[in-house]
């Protein structure tokens, strides 16, 4: 019994040793693709509410097309499809695929965040002589950002989990490392328990951080809307 | 004439909010607009700084025609400050930041000059101790005084006040009206939509009574409030007094 336990601990430790170098890769993919998603998402979200029909239609099509295709298919398309012409390496392709996919979801979040700001704010800004762009940049978006922090944080956590899909194109992140370990030593149950645990620890830690951030961001003057 | 309005018509679908308004305002004149709710007071003020576009007619501010879809709109809005019933302060900015923002990005003033101007105006509205407060930490009356300071910071030629005391608790109405009174003494041209008849008598050079988007009667307070010619004015006054 004790022997078995010792054996298991050594095995899990061994698996962990194997997986640890892949953790930074997962983190890097997530951070890079999510940064891309934030920038793209904000641009598309603002375009979506533009009064210029061409822009809002483009944004609307972008959002619907991207959200209507499974991420896995997008990864294949970008790595094998576009990658051929553009000569994309695995990392770039993976980051692009996850980034673009999440930008569509973030665009919708940004759009609803912008729409949640009362009309009076636009009017007050305009009455002070601000242009539409200045109004967005200095009055509306700073307020929207605080509204959208919780849903964006959820998307971030989701994108961390979805980054496991890029293992399919051979990027050696956590999931890929798990598969390699398995195919070398044929230990399945323990390997996937360890992989799952690593993801779980990361996502739970992130949720904690988000809760904390939400608390500090609940600065005075916020949450309670102007009457 | 700093403001010229001619045959102004403004519609929302089938509703004719303004039905042929003509009105000239002299520099330095204080005009109070009274009338029942829904009569078009807000719409009239909003047409003056192109927050609302209109069907037909002409609005001229200091010689510049107001056209909503036009670059000149920003120039006109610089000359026309507006204060709203709902304050509309920027909740993510402190009091001083609220007052500095448009000075910085629209008037392109330096931070130092904007701040100085802000402090000066906060002195005028008696809120020097609240510079670093957020709007949510202020009472309604204080918020409205900040909103007035914010509009004044742009050095407008004309100030529009749209029922600025209607959302306030009664005990805070006085402090806001007092500020508007001070401005009247400084000779700023003002158009004030208000239900405060007593205040109108005190501050107005001229009172306009509108109903159903039309000017019913226009004259000095002594005439409009004490000896109105129109039956409709009499009826309205007997209800609000
Ligand atoms: N944005 C709008 N959409 C539709 N109808 C409006 C809008 N704004 C004002 N109205 C209508 O126009 C009329 C005049 O409104 P308003 O100028 O707000 O009156 P007041 O300020 O005197 O109460 C009212 O019948 C009102 O319902
Ligand atoms: Mg009104």
Coordinates of C-alpha atoms and ligand atoms in Angstrom, one line a residue:
Chain A
X1 CA 0.0 0.0 0.0
X2 CA 2.7 2.4 1.0
X3 CA 4.8 1.3 -1.9
X4 CA 2.0 2.0 -4.3
X5 CA 1.5 5.5 -2.8
X6 CA 5.2 6.3 -3.1
X7 CA 5.2 5.0 -6.6
X8 CA 2.2 7.2 -7.5
X9 CA 3.7 10.3 -6.0
X10 CA 6.9 9.8 -7.9
X11 CA 5.0 9.2 -11.1
X12 CA 2.9 12.4 -10.6
X13 CA 6.0 14.3 -9.8
X14 CA 7.6 13.0 -12.9
X15 CA 4.6 14.1 -15.0
X16 CA 4.6 17.5 -13.4
X17 CA 8.3 17.9 -14.2
X18 CA 7.5 17.1 -17.8
X19 CA 4.6 19.6 -18.0
X20 CA 6.1 22.6 -16.2
X21 CA 8.1 23.9 -19.1
X22 CA 5.0 24.0 -21.2
X23 CA 3.1 26.2 -18.7
X24 CA 4.9 29.4 -19.9
X25 CA 3.9 28.5 -23.5
X26 CA 0.2 28.3 -22.5
X27 CA 0.5 31.6 -20.6
X28 CA 2.3 33.3 -23.5
X29 CA -0.2 32.1 -26.1
X30 CA -3.1 33.3 -23.9
X31 CA -1.6 36.7 -23.2
X32 CA -0.6 37.4 -26.8
X33 CA -3.9 36.2 -28.3
X34 CA -6.0 38.0 -25.7
X35 CA -4.1 41.2 -26.2
X36 CA -4.8 40.9 -29.9
X37 CA -8.4 40.1 -29.2
X38 CA -8.8 43.2 -27.0
X39 CA -7.4 45.6 -29.6
X40 CA -9.4 44.0 -32.4
X41 CA -12.5 43.7 -30.3
X42 CA -12.5 47.3 -29.3
X43 CA -12.0 48.4 -32.9
X44 CA -14.8 46.1 -34.2
X45 CA -17.0 47.0 -31.3
X46 CA -16.7 50.7 -32.0
X47 CA -17.2 50.1 -35.7
X48 CA -20.4 48.1 -34.9
X49 CA -22.0 51.2 -33.3
X50 CA -20.7 53.6 -36.0
X51 CA -23.3 55.6 -37.8
X52 CA -21.3 54.9 -41.0
X53 CA -23.3 52.0 -42.5
X54 CA -20.3 50.4 -44.3
X55 CA -18.3 50.1 -41.0
X56 CA -21.2 48.8 -38.9
X57 CA -22.1 46.3 -41.5
X58 CA -18.6 45.1 -41.8
X59 CA -18.3 44.7 -38.1
X60 CA -21.6 42.9 -37.9
X61 CA -20.5 40.4 -40.6
X62 CA -17.2 39.9 -38.9
X63 CA -18.8 39.1 -35.6
X64 CA -21.3 36.7 -37.0
X65 CA -18.9 34.9 -39.2
X66 CA -16.2 34.4 -36.6
X67 CA -18.7 33.4 -33.9
X68 CA -20.3 30.9 -36.2
X69 CA -17.2 28.9 -36.9
X70 CA -15.7 26.5 -34.3
X71 CA -12.3 27.7 -33.0
X72 CA -10.7 24.4 -34.0
X73 CA -11.7 25.0 -37.6
X74 CA -10.3 28.5 -37.5
X75 CA -7.0 27.2 -36.2
X76 CA -6.8 24.7 -39.1
X77 CA -7.8 27.4 -41.5
X78 CA -5.2 29.8 -40.4
X79 CA -2.4 27.4 -39.9
X80 CA -2.9 25.1 -42.9
X81 CA -5.0 27.3 -45.1
X82 CA -3.6 30.8 -44.8
X83 CA -0.3 29.6 -43.3
X84 CA 0.7 28.2 -46.7
X85 CA 0.5 31.5 -48.4
X86 CA 1.7 33.7 -45.5
X87 CA 4.3 31.4 -44.1
X88 CA 3.0 31.5 -40.6
X89 CA 4.8 29.6 -37.9
X90 CA 2.8 27.6 -35.3
X91 CA 2.9 30.2 -32.6
X92 CA 1.8 33.1 -34.8
X93 CA -0.9 31.0 -36.4
X94 CA -2.2 29.8 -33.0
X95 CA -2.2 33.3 -31.5
X96 CA -3.9 34.7 -34.6
X97 CA -6.6 32.1 -34.5
X98 CA -7.4 32.4 -30.8
X99 CA -7.1 36.2 -31.0
X100 CA -9.4 36.7 -33.9
X101 CA -11.9 34.2 -32.5
X102 CA -12.0 36.0 -29.1
X103 CA -12.1 39.5 -30.7
X104 CA -15.6 38.7 -32.0
X105 CA -16.9 37.9 -28.5
X106 CA -15.1 40.9 -27.0
X107 CA -16.5 43.2 -29.7
X108 CA -20.0 42.3 -28.6
X109 CA -19.0 42.9 -25.0
X110 CA -17.5 46.3 -25.8
X111 CA -20.6 47.2 -27.9
X112 CA -23.0 46.5 -25.1
X113 CA -20.7 48.3 -22.6
X114 CA -20.7 51.4 -24.8
X115 CA -24.4 51.2 -25.2
X116 CA -24.9 50.9 -21.5
X117 CA -23.6 54.4 -21.0
X118 CA -26.6 56.8 -20.7
X119 CA -27.4 59.1 -23.6
X120 CA -26.9 62.1 -21.3
X121 CA -23.2 61.4 -21.2
X122 CA -22.9 61.7 -25.0
X123 CA -25.0 64.9 -24.9
X124 CA -23.0 66.5 -22.1
X125 CA -19.7 65.8 -24.0
X126 CA -21.1 67.0 -27.2
X127 CA -22.5 70.2 -25.6
X128 CA -19.0 70.9 -24.4
X129 CA -17.8 70.8 -28.1
X130 CA -16.2 67.4 -28.1
X131 CA -16.2 65.5 -31.4
X132 CA -17.8 62.1 -31.6
X133 CA -14.4 60.5 -31.4
X134 CA -13.3 62.5 -28.4
X135 CA -16.6 61.7 -26.7
X136 CA -15.9 58.0 -27.1
X137 CA -12.3 58.2 -26.2
X138 CA -12.5 60.3 -23.1
X139 CA -16.1 59.9 -21.8
X140 CA -17.7 56.7 -23.0
X141 CA -15.0 54.1 -23.3
X142 CA -13.4 54.8 -19.9
X143 CA -16.8 54.2 -18.3
X144 CA -17.6 51.2 -20.5
X145 CA -14.2 49.6 -19.6
X146 CA -15.2 49.4 -16.0
X147 CA -18.6 47.9 -16.8
X148 CA -17.0 45.3 -19.1
X149 CA -14.2 44.2 -16.8
X150 CA -16.1 41.2 -15.3
X151 CA -17.3 39.7 -18.7
X152 CA -13.9 40.4 -20.2
X153 CA -12.2 38.6 -17.4
X154 CA -14.5 35.6 -18.0
X155 CA -13.5 35.6 -21.6
X156 CA -9.8 35.7 -20.6
X157 CA -10.2 32.6 -18.5
X158 CA -12.1 30.9 -21.3
X159 CA -9.4 31.8 -23.8
X160 CA -6.8 30.3 -21.4
X161 CA -8.7 27.0 -21.6
X162 CA -9.3 27.3 -25.3
X163 CA -5.6 27.8 -25.9
X164 CA -5.4 24.0 -25.4
X165 CA -6.9 23.6 -28.8
X166 CA -3.7 24.9 -30.5
X167 CA -2.0 21.7 -29.3
X168 CA -3.5 20.3 -32.5
X169 CA -1.0 22.2 -34.7
X170 CA 1.9 21.0 -32.6
X171 CA 2.5 24.0 -30.4
X172 CA 4.0 22.5 -27.2
X173 CA 1.8 24.0 -24.6
X174 CA 0.4 22.2 -21.6
X175 CA -2.1 19.9 -23.4
X176 CA 0.4 19.0 -26.1
X177 CA 3.0 18.2 -23.5
X178 CA 0.4 15.9 -21.8
X179 CA -0.1 14.1 -25.1
X180 CA 3.6 13.7 -25.6
X181 CA 4.1 12.3 -22.1
X182 CA 1.3 9.9 -22.7
X183 CA 2.7 8.7 -26.0
X184 CA 6.1 8.1 -24.5
X185 CA 5.1 6.3 -21.3
X186 CA 1.5 5.2 -21.9
X187 CA 0.3 6.5 -18.6
X188 CA -3.1 8.0 -19.4
X189 CA -5.1 8.5 -16.2
X190 CA -2.4 10.2 -14.2
X191 CA -1.2 12.3 -17.1
X192 CA -4.6 13.8 -17.7
X193 CA -5.3 14.3 -14.0
X194 CA -2.1 16.4 -13.8
X195 CA -2.9 18.4 -17.0
X196 CA -6.5 19.0 -15.7
X197 CA -5.1 20.1 -12.3
X198 CA -2.7 22.6 -13.8
X199 CA -5.5 24.2 -15.8
X200 CA -7.7 24.2 -12.8
X201 CA -5.2 25.9 -10.6
X202 CA -4.6 28.5 -13.2
X203 CA -8.2 29.3 -13.8
X204 CA -9.1 29.3 -10.1
X205 CA -6.2 31.7 -9.4
X206 CA -7.3 34.0 -12.2
X207 CA -10.9 34.1 -10.9
X208 CA -9.6 35.1 -7.5
X209 CA -7.4 37.9 -9.0
X210 CA -10.4 39.1 -11.0
X211 CA -12.6 39.3 -7.9
X212 CA -9.8 41.3 -6.2
X213 CA -9.4 43.6 -9.2
X214 CA -13.2 44.2 -9.3
X215 CA -13.0 45.2 -5.7
X216 CA -10.3 47.8 -6.2
X217 CA -11.8 49.0 -9.4
X218 CA -15.1 49.7 -7.5
X219 CA -13.6 53.1 -6.8
X220 CA -15.6 55.9 -5.3
X221 CA -17.7 57.5 -7.9
X222 CA -18.3 54.2 -9.6
X223 CA -21.0 51.6 -9.5
X224 CA -23.4 54.2 -8.1
X225 CA -24.5 56.0 -11.3
X226 CA -25.1 59.7 -11.3
X227 CA -28.7 60.2 -10.5
Chain B
X1 CA -28.8 90.0 -31.8
X2 CA -26.7 87.1 -30.5
X3 CA -29.4 84.5 -31.0
X4 CA -31.8 84.6 -34.0
X5 CA -34.4 81.9 -34.4
X6 CA -36.8 82.1 -37.4
X7 CA -39.8 79.9 -38.1
X8 CA -38.2 76.9 -36.3
X9 CA -40.0 73.6 -36.8
X10 CA -38.8 70.4 -35.1
X11 CA -40.7 67.1 -35.4
X12 CA -40.3 63.7 -33.8
X13 CA -42.3 61.5 -36.1
X14 CA -45.8 62.8 -36.0
X15 CA -45.2 65.0 -32.9
X16 CA -44.5 68.6 -33.8
X17 CA -42.3 69.6 -30.8
X18 CA -41.6 73.1 -32.2
X19 CA -44.2 74.6 -34.5
X20 CA -42.8 77.8 -35.9
X21 CA -40.8 79.5 -33.2
X22 CA -39.3 82.9 -33.9
X23 CA -37.2 84.5 -31.3
X24 CA -34.3 87.1 -31.1
X25 CA -32.1 87.4 -28.0
X26 CA -29.8 90.3 -27.3
X27 CA -26.4 90.0 -25.9
X28 CA -26.6 90.0 -22.1
X29 CA -30.3 89.3 -22.0
X30 CA -31.7 86.8 -19.5
X31 CA -34.7 85.0 -20.9
X32 CA -36.7 82.5 -18.9
X33 CA -38.9 80.0 -20.8
X34 CA -41.9 78.7 -19.1
X35 CA -44.6 76.4 -20.2
X36 CA -46.3 73.1 -19.4
X37 CA -44.3 69.9 -19.6
X38 CA -44.0 68.6 -23.2
X39 CA -44.5 72.1 -24.6
X40 CA -41.1 72.1 -26.3
X41 CA -38.8 74.0 -23.9
X42 CA -36.1 71.4 -24.0
X43 CA -36.3 70.9 -27.7
X44 CA -35.9 74.7 -28.3
X45 CA -32.8 74.8 -26.1
X46 CA -31.4 71.7 -27.8
X47 CA -31.9 73.2 -31.2
X48 CA -29.8 76.1 -30.3
X49 CA -26.6 74.0 -29.9
X50 CA -27.5 71.4 -32.5
X51 CA -28.1 68.6 -30.1
X52 CA -31.4 68.3 -32.0
X53 CA -31.7 68.7 -35.7
X54 CA -34.7 70.5 -37.0
X55 CA -37.2 70.2 -39.9
X56 CA -37.1 73.8 -41.2
X57 CA -36.4 77.3 -40.1
X58 CA -33.2 79.0 -39.2
X59 CA -31.1 79.3 -36.1
X60 CA -28.2 81.8 -36.0
X61 CA -25.8 82.1 -33.1
X62 CA -23.6 85.2 -33.2
X63 CA -23.9 85.3 -37.0
X64 CA -23.2 81.6 -37.6
X65 CA -26.0 79.4 -38.9
X66 CA -26.6 76.2 -36.9
X67 CA -26.7 73.1 -39.1
X68 CA -26.5 69.8 -37.3
X69 CA -24.5 67.8 -39.9
X70 CA -21.8 70.3 -40.2
X71 CA -18.3 71.1 -39.0
X72 CA -19.4 74.5 -37.7
X73 CA -21.4 72.7 -35.0
X74 CA -18.4 72.3 -32.8
X75 CA -17.6 76.0 -33.1
X76 CA -21.2 76.8 -32.1
X77 CA -21.1 74.5 -29.2
X78 CA -18.0 76.3 -27.9
X79 CA -20.0 79.4 -27.7
X80 CA -23.1 77.8 -26.2
X81 CA -22.8 76.2 -22.8
X82 CA -25.6 73.9 -21.6
X83 CA -26.6 72.6 -18.2
X84 CA -29.0 69.7 -18.0
X85 CA -31.7 68.6 -15.6
X86 CA -29.9 65.3 -14.9
X87 CA -26.4 67.0 -14.4
X88 CA -24.7 64.5 -16.7
X89 CA -21.4 64.9 -14.9
X90 CA -18.7 62.4 -16.0
X91 CA -18.8 59.8 -13.1
X92 CA -15.3 58.4 -13.7
X93 CA -13.7 61.8 -13.3
X94 CA -13.2 64.0 -10.2
X95 CA -14.8 67.4 -10.0
X96 CA -11.7 69.2 -11.3
X97 CA -11.2 66.6 -14.0
X98 CA -14.8 67.1 -15.1
X99 CA -14.1 70.8 -15.5
X100 CA -10.7 70.4 -17.1
X101 CA -11.4 67.7 -19.7
X102 CA -13.1 69.8 -22.5
X103 CA -10.8 72.8 -21.8
X104 CA -7.9 70.5 -22.5
X105 CA -9.1 68.6 -25.5
X106 CA -11.5 71.1 -27.1
X107 CA -10.1 74.5 -26.2
X108 CA -6.5 73.0 -26.2
X109 CA -5.5 74.7 -23.0
X110 CA -2.6 73.5 -20.9
X111 CA -3.3 71.5 -17.8
X112 CA -2.1 74.3 -15.7
X113 CA -4.4 76.9 -17.2
X114 CA -7.3 74.5 -17.2
X115 CA -6.8 73.7 -13.6
X116 CA -6.5 77.4 -12.7
X117 CA -9.7 78.2 -14.5
X118 CA -11.4 75.2 -12.8
X119 CA -10.4 76.4 -9.4
X120 CA -11.6 79.9 -10.1
X121 CA -15.0 78.6 -11.2
X122 CA -15.3 76.2 -8.3
X123 CA -14.8 79.3 -6.2
X124 CA -17.6 81.0 -8.0
X125 CA -20.0 78.1 -7.4
X126 CA -18.7 77.8 -3.8
X127 CA -17.3 74.3 -4.1
X128 CA -13.6 74.9 -3.6
X129 CA -13.4 72.1 -1.0
X130 CA -14.7 69.5 -3.4
X131 CA -12.1 69.6 -6.2
X132 CA -11.0 66.0 -5.8
X133 CA -14.4 64.5 -5.0
X134 CA -16.1 62.2 -7.4
X135 CA -19.6 63.1 -8.6
X136 CA -21.2 60.2 -6.6
X137 CA -19.9 61.8 -3.4
X138 CA -21.8 65.0 -4.1
X139 CA -25.3 66.1 -3.3
X140 CA -27.6 66.9 -6.2
X141 CA -27.2 70.7 -5.7
X142 CA -23.4 70.3 -5.6
X143 CA -23.4 68.2 -8.8
X144 CA -25.5 70.8 -10.6
X145 CA -23.1 73.6 -9.5
X146 CA -20.2 71.6 -10.8
X147 CA -22.1 71.1 -14.1
X148 CA -22.5 74.9 -14.3
X149 CA -18.8 75.4 -13.6
X150 CA -17.9 72.8 -16.3
X151 CA -20.0 74.6 -18.9
X152 CA -18.6 78.1 -17.9
X153 CA -15.0 76.8 -18.2
X154 CA -15.4 76.9 -21.9
X155 CA -16.1 80.6 -21.8
X156 CA -19.3 80.4 -23.7
X157 CA -21.1 83.6 -24.9
X158 CA -24.5 82.0 -24.1
X159 CA -25.6 79.6 -21.4
X160 CA -28.6 77.3 -21.7
X161 CA -30.3 75.9 -18.5
X162 CA -32.8 73.2 -19.0
X163 CA -34.8 72.8 -15.8
X164 CA -31.7 72.6 -13.8
X165 CA -33.5 72.5 -10.5
X166 CA -36.2 70.0 -11.4
X167 CA -34.3 66.9 -10.2
X168 CA -33.2 68.5 -7.0
X169 CA -34.5 68.1 -3.5
X170 CA -36.3 71.4 -2.5
X171 CA -33.6 72.4 0.0
X172 CA -31.0 72.4 -2.7
X173 CA -32.8 74.5 -5.3
X174 CA -31.8 77.8 -3.7
X175 CA -28.0 77.2 -3.9
X176 CA -28.2 76.5 -7.7
X177 CA -30.5 79.5 -8.4
X178 CA -28.1 81.7 -6.5
X179 CA -25.3 80.7 -8.8
X180 CA -27.4 81.5 -11.9
X181 CA -28.3 84.8 -10.3
X182 CA -24.6 85.6 -10.0
X183 CA -24.1 84.9 -13.7
X184 CA -27.0 87.2 -14.6
X185 CA -25.2 89.9 -12.8
X186 CA -22.0 89.2 -14.8
X187 CA -24.0 89.9 -18.0
X188 CA -23.9 86.5 -19.6
X189 CA -26.6 85.8 -22.1
X190 CA -28.8 83.1 -20.7
X191 CA -31.8 81.1 -21.7
X192 CA -33.4 79.3 -18.8
X193 CA -36.2 76.8 -19.0
X194 CA -37.7 76.7 -15.6
X195 CA -40.7 76.0 -13.4
X196 CA -39.5 78.4 -10.7
X197 CA -41.8 81.3 -11.3
X198 CA -40.5 83.2 -8.3
X199 CA -37.0 82.9 -9.6
X200 CA -38.0 83.9 -13.1
X201 CA -39.5 87.1 -11.8
X202 CA -36.2 87.8 -10.0
X203 CA -33.7 87.0 -12.7
X204 CA -35.5 87.4 -16.1
X205 CA -35.3 90.4 -18.3
X206 CA -37.9 88.7 -20.4
X207 CA -40.2 85.7 -20.1
X208 CA -41.5 83.6 -22.9
X209 CA -44.5 81.3 -22.4
X210 CA -44.6 78.4 -24.8
X211 CA -47.3 75.8 -25.3
X212 CA -47.7 73.1 -27.9
X213 CA -44.4 74.2 -29.6
X214 CA -45.6 77.8 -30.1
X215 CA -44.7 81.0 -28.4
X216 CA -47.9 82.2 -26.8
X217 CA -46.6 85.3 -25.1
X218 CA -43.3 87.1 -24.8
X219 CA -42.5 90.1 -22.6
X220 CA -41.0 91.4 -19.4
X221 CA -41.8 89.6 -16.2
X222 CA -44.1 92.4 -15.0
X223 CA -46.3 91.8 -18.0
X224 CA -46.2 88.0 -18.4
X225 CA -46.5 87.2 -14.7
X226 CA -48.8 90.0 -13.5
X227 CA -50.8 91.2 -16.5
X228 CA -50.7 88.4 -19.1
X229 CA -52.7 89.2 -22.2
X230 CA -53.4 85.7 -23.3
X231 CA -56.0 83.5 -21.6
X232 CA -53.7 80.4 -21.9
X233 CA -50.9 82.2 -20.0
X234 CA -53.3 83.1 -17.3
X235 CA -54.5 79.4 -17.1
X236 CA -50.9 78.2 -16.9
X237 CA -49.9 80.6 -14.2
X238 CA -52.9 79.9 -12.1
X239 CA -51.9 76.3 -12.1
X240 CA -48.2 76.7 -11.2
X241 CA -48.5 79.6 -8.7
Ligands
LIG1 N1 -36.3 62.3 -28.6 C1 -37.6 62.5 -28.7 N2 -38.3 61.5 -29.4 C2 -39.6 61.7 -29.5 N3 -40.4 62.7 -29.0 C3 -39.7 63.6 -28.3 C4 -38.3 63.6 -28.1 N4 -37.9 64.6 -27.4 C5 -39.1 65.3 -27.2 N5 -40.1 64.7 -27.7 C6 -41.5 65.2 -27.7 O1 -41.5 66.6 -28.1 C7 -42.4 67.3 -27.3 C8 -41.7 68.4 -26.6 O2 -40.8 67.9 -25.7 P1 -39.8 68.7 -24.8 O3 -39.1 69.7 -25.6 O4 -39.0 67.8 -24.0 O5 -40.8 69.5 -23.8 P2 -40.5 70.2 -22.4 O6 -39.1 70.3 -22.2 O7 -41.2 71.5 -22.5 O8 -41.1 69.4 -21.3 C9 -43.1 66.4 -26.4 O9 -44.3 66.0 -26.9 C10 -42.1 65.2 -26.3 O10 -42.8 64.0 -26.1
LIG2 MG1 -37.9 69.5 -20.7

